[in-house]
Coordinates of C-alpha atoms (C1' of nucleotides) in Angstrom, one line a residue:
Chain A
X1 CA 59.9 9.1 7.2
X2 CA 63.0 8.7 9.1
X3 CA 61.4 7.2 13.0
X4 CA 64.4 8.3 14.6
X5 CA 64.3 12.3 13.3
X6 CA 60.9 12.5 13.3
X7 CA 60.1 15.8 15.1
X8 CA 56.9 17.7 13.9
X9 CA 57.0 21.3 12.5
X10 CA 53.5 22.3 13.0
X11 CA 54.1 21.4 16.7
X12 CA 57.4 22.6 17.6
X13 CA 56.8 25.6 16.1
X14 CA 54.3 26.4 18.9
X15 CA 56.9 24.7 21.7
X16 CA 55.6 21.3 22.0
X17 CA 58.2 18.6 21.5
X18 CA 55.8 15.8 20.9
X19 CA 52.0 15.1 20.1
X20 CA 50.9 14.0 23.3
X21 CA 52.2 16.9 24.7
X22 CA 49.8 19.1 23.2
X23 CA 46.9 16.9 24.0
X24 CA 47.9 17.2 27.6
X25 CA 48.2 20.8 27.5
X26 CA 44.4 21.2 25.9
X27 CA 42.7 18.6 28.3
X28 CA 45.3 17.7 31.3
X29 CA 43.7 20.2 33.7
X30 CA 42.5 18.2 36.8
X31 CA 39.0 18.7 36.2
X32 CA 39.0 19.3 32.4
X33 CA 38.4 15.7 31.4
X34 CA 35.7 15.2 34.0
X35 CA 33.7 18.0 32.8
X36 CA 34.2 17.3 29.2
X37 CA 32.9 13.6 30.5
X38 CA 29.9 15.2 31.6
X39 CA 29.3 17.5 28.6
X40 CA 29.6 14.2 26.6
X41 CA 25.6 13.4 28.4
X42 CA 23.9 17.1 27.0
X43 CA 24.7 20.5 28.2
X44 CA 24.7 21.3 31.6
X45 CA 24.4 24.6 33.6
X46 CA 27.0 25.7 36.2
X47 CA 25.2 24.6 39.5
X48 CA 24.4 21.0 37.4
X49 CA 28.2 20.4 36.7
X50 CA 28.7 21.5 40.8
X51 CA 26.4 18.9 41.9
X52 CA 28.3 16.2 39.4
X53 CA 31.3 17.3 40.3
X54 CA 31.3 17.2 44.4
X55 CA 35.2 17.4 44.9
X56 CA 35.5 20.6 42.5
X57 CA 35.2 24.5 43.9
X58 CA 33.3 26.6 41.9
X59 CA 36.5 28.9 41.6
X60 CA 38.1 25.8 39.8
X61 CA 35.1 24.9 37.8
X62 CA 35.2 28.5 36.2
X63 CA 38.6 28.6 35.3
X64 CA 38.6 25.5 33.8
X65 CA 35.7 25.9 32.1
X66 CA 37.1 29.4 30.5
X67 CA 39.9 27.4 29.5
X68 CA 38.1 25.1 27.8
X69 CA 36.1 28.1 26.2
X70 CA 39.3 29.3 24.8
X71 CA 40.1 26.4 23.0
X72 CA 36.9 26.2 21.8
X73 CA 36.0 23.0 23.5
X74 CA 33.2 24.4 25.3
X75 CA 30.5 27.0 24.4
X76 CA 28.7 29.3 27.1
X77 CA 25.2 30.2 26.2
X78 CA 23.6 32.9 28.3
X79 CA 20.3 33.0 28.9
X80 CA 19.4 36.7 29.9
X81 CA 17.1 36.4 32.5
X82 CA 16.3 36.4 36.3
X83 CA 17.6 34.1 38.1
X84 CA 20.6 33.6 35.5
X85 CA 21.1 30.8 33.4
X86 CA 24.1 30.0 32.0
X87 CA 24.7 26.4 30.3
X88 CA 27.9 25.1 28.9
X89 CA 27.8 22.6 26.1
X90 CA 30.2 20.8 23.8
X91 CA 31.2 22.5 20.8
X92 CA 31.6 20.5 17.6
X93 CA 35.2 20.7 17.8
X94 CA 35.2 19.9 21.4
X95 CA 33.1 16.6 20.6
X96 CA 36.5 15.9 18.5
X97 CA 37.6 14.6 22.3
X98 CA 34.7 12.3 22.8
X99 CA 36.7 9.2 21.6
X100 CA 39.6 9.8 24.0
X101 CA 37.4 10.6 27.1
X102 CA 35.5 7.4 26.4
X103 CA 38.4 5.5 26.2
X104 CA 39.4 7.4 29.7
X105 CA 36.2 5.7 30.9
X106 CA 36.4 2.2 29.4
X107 CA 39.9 1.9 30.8
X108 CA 39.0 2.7 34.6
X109 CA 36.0 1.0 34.5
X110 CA 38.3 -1.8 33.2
X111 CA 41.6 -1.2 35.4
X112 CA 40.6 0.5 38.6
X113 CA 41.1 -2.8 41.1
X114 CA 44.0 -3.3 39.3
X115 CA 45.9 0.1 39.7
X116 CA 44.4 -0.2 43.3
X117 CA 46.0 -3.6 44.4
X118 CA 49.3 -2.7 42.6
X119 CA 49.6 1.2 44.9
X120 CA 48.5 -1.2 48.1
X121 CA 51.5 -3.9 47.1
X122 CA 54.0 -1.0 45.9
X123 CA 53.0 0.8 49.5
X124 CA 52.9 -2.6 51.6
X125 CA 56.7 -3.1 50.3
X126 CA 58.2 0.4 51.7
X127 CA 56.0 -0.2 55.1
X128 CA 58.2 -3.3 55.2
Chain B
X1 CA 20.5 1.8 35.4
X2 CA 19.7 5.0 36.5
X3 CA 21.1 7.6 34.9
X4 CA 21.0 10.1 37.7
X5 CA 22.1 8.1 40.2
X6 CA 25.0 6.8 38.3
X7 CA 27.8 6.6 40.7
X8 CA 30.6 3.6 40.4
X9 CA 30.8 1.8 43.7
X10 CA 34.3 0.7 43.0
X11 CA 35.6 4.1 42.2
X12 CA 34.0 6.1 45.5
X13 CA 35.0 3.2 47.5
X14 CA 39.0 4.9 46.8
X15 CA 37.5 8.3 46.6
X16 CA 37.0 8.8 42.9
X17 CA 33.5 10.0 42.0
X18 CA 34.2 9.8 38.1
X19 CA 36.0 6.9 36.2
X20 CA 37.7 9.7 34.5
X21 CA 39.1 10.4 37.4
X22 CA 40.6 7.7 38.3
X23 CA 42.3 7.8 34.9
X24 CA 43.6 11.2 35.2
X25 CA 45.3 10.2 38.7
X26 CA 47.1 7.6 37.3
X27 CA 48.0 9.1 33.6
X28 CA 48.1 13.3 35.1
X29 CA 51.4 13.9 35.6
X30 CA 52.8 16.2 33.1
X31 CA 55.1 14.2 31.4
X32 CA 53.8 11.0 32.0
X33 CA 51.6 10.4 28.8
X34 CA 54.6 11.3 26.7
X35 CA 57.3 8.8 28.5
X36 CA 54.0 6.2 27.6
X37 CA 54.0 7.0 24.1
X38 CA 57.7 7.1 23.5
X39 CA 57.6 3.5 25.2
X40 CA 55.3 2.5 22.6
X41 CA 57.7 2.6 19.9
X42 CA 59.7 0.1 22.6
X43 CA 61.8 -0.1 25.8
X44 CA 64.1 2.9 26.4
X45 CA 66.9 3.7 28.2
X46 CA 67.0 6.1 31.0
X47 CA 69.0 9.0 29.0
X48 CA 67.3 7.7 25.8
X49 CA 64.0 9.1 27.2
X50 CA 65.8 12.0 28.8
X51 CA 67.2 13.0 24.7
X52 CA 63.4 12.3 23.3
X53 CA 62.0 14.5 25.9
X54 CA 64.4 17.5 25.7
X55 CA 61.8 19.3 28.3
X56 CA 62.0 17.4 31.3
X57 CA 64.4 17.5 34.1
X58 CA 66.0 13.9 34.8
X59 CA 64.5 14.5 38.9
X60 CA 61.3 14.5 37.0
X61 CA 61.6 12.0 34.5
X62 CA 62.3 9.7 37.8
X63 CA 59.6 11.0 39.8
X64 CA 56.9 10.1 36.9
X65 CA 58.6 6.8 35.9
X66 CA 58.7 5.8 39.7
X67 CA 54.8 6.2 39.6
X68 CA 54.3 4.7 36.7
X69 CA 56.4 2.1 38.2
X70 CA 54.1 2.0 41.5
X71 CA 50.7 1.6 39.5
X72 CA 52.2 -1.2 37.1
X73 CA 52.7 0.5 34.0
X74 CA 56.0 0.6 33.6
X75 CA 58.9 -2.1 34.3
X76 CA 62.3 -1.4 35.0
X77 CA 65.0 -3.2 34.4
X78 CA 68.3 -3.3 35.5
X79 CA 71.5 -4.5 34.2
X80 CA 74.3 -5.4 36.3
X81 CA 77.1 -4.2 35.1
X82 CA 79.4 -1.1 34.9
X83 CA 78.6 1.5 33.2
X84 CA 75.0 1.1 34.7
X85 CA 72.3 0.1 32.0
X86 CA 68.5 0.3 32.9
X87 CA 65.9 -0.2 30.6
X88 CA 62.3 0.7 31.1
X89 CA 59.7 -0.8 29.4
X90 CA 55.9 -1.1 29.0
X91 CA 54.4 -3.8 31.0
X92 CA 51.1 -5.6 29.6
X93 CA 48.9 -3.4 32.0
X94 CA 50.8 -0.8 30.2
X95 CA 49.8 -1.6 27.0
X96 CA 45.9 -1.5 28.2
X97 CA 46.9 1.9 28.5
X98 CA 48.1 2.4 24.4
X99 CA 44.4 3.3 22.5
X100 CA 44.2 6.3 24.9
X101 CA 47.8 7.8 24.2
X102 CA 47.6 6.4 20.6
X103 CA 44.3 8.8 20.2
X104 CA 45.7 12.0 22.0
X105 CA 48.5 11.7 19.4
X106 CA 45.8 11.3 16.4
X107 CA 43.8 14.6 17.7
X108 CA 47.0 16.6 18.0
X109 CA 48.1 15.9 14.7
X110 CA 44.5 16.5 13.3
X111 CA 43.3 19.4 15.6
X112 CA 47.2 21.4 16.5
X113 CA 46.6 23.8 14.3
X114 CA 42.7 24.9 15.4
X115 CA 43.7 25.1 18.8
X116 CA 45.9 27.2 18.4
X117 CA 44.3 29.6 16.2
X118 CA 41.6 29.3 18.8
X119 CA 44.2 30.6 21.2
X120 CA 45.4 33.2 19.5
X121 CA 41.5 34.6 18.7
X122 CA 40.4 34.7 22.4
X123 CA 44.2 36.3 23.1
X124 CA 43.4 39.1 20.6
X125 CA 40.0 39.9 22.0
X126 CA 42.0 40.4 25.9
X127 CA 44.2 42.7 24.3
X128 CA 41.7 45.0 22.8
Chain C
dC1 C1' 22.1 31.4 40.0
dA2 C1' 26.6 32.1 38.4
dG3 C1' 30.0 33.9 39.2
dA4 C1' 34.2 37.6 40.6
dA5 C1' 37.5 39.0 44.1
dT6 C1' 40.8 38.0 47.9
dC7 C1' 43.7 35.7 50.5
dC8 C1' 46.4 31.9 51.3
dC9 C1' 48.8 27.4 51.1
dC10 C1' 51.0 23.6 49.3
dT11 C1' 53.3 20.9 46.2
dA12 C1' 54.3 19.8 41.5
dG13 C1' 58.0 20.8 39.3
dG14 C1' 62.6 23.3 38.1
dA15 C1' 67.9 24.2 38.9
dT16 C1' 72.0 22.7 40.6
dA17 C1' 75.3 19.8 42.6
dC18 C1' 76.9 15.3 44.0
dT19 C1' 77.6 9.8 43.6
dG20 C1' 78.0 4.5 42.9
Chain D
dC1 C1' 75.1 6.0 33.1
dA2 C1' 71.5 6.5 36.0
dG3 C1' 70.4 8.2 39.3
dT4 C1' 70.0 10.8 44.6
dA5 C1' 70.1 14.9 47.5
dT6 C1' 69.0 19.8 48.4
dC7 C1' 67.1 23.9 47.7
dC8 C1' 63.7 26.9 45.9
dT9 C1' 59.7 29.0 43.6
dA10 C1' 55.7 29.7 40.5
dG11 C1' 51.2 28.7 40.2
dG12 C1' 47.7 25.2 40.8
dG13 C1' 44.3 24.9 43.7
dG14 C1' 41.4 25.6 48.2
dA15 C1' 38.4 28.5 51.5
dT16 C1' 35.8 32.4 52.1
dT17 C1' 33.3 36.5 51.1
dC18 C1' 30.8 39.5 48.1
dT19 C1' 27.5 40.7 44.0
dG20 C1' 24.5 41.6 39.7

DNA sequence: CAGAATCCCCTAGGATACTG
DNA sequence: CAGTATCCTAGGGGATTCTG
């Protein structure tokens, strides 16, 4: 396989230049990761993911969570009944992202002072 | 540990309720995951990246390697002379960042194809 | 409870032109 | 070659209100 040519059919065909840039497309929402984080501990109804989630509106909750839906990351199960429950849980296919979201976690876990001291350095030298 | 209470008193302390979070603030930008993974293959060239990523306007292409600068990611290195030669290059915090891009590439190679069929069903089902 | 509907704003990101 | 400098806009995202 030549490594300078190597373009990918299957993905091109559908507009995306590279891999990654697929992945990104699927899970790069700003909130899409975190609730697939979440959904990684058991289902969770709508208000549960709300409470999890503090910074998130519930606007931006839906719509990422229909997105997810559409990709068939995410299932919605309906409970028909008074108050309504709704809970969303991984599909099997969307617990084909489990390995990357954990490796989301490991790596801030692991790097989060570290990205920290380098914006504080990167923002003391344009104070200066 | 309890798992209810399970908050990260390094992450809140910047204002990130999820490790994930954290994550996606520093790897989020749209094109930043792919300048990381073509950097994997070894430093690049300003243009170089600008051919590999056909997509992305060279005022963005700055912008995200600037902030991948800023969080220590990314070096960039200049040569003096005339014409002008920079070269950008992975730094070894970058590298910390290589399983996660390495396994967004695996699931798009593995899973392109299902998302996209999953796309195309839920498009269908609007239309009708 | 789990949302849909509006309204509105901001900024991430694009297009184009210029430069050391 | 490797960028700035402007200008501009679509849409990502927020706040609020309403409902089955």
């Amino acid at each position: 396989m030549d490594k300078e040519l190597c373009s990918y059919p299957e993905l091109d065909k559908h507009g995306f230049t590279c891999p990654v840039e697929l992945t990104m497309d699927v899970i790069g929402g700003k909130w899409k990761c975190i609730v697939i984080h979440q959904l990684l501990d058991g289902p969770k109804r709508f208000n549960e993911l709300r409470r999890l989630m503090p910074k998130v509106t519930q606007r931006m909750l839906t719509l990422q969570l229909r997105e997810l839906e559409r990709d068939g990351l995410v299932a919605r199960r309906i409970y028909n009944q008074v108050p309504p429950k709704v809970e969303y849980s991984l599909t099997e296919f969307g617990w084909e992202l489990a390995p990357i979201v954990r490796s989301m976690m490991d790596w801030a876990l692991k790097h989060a002072d570290t990205v920290m001291e380098h914006r504080s350095q990167s923002l003391a030298k344009t104070q200066a």
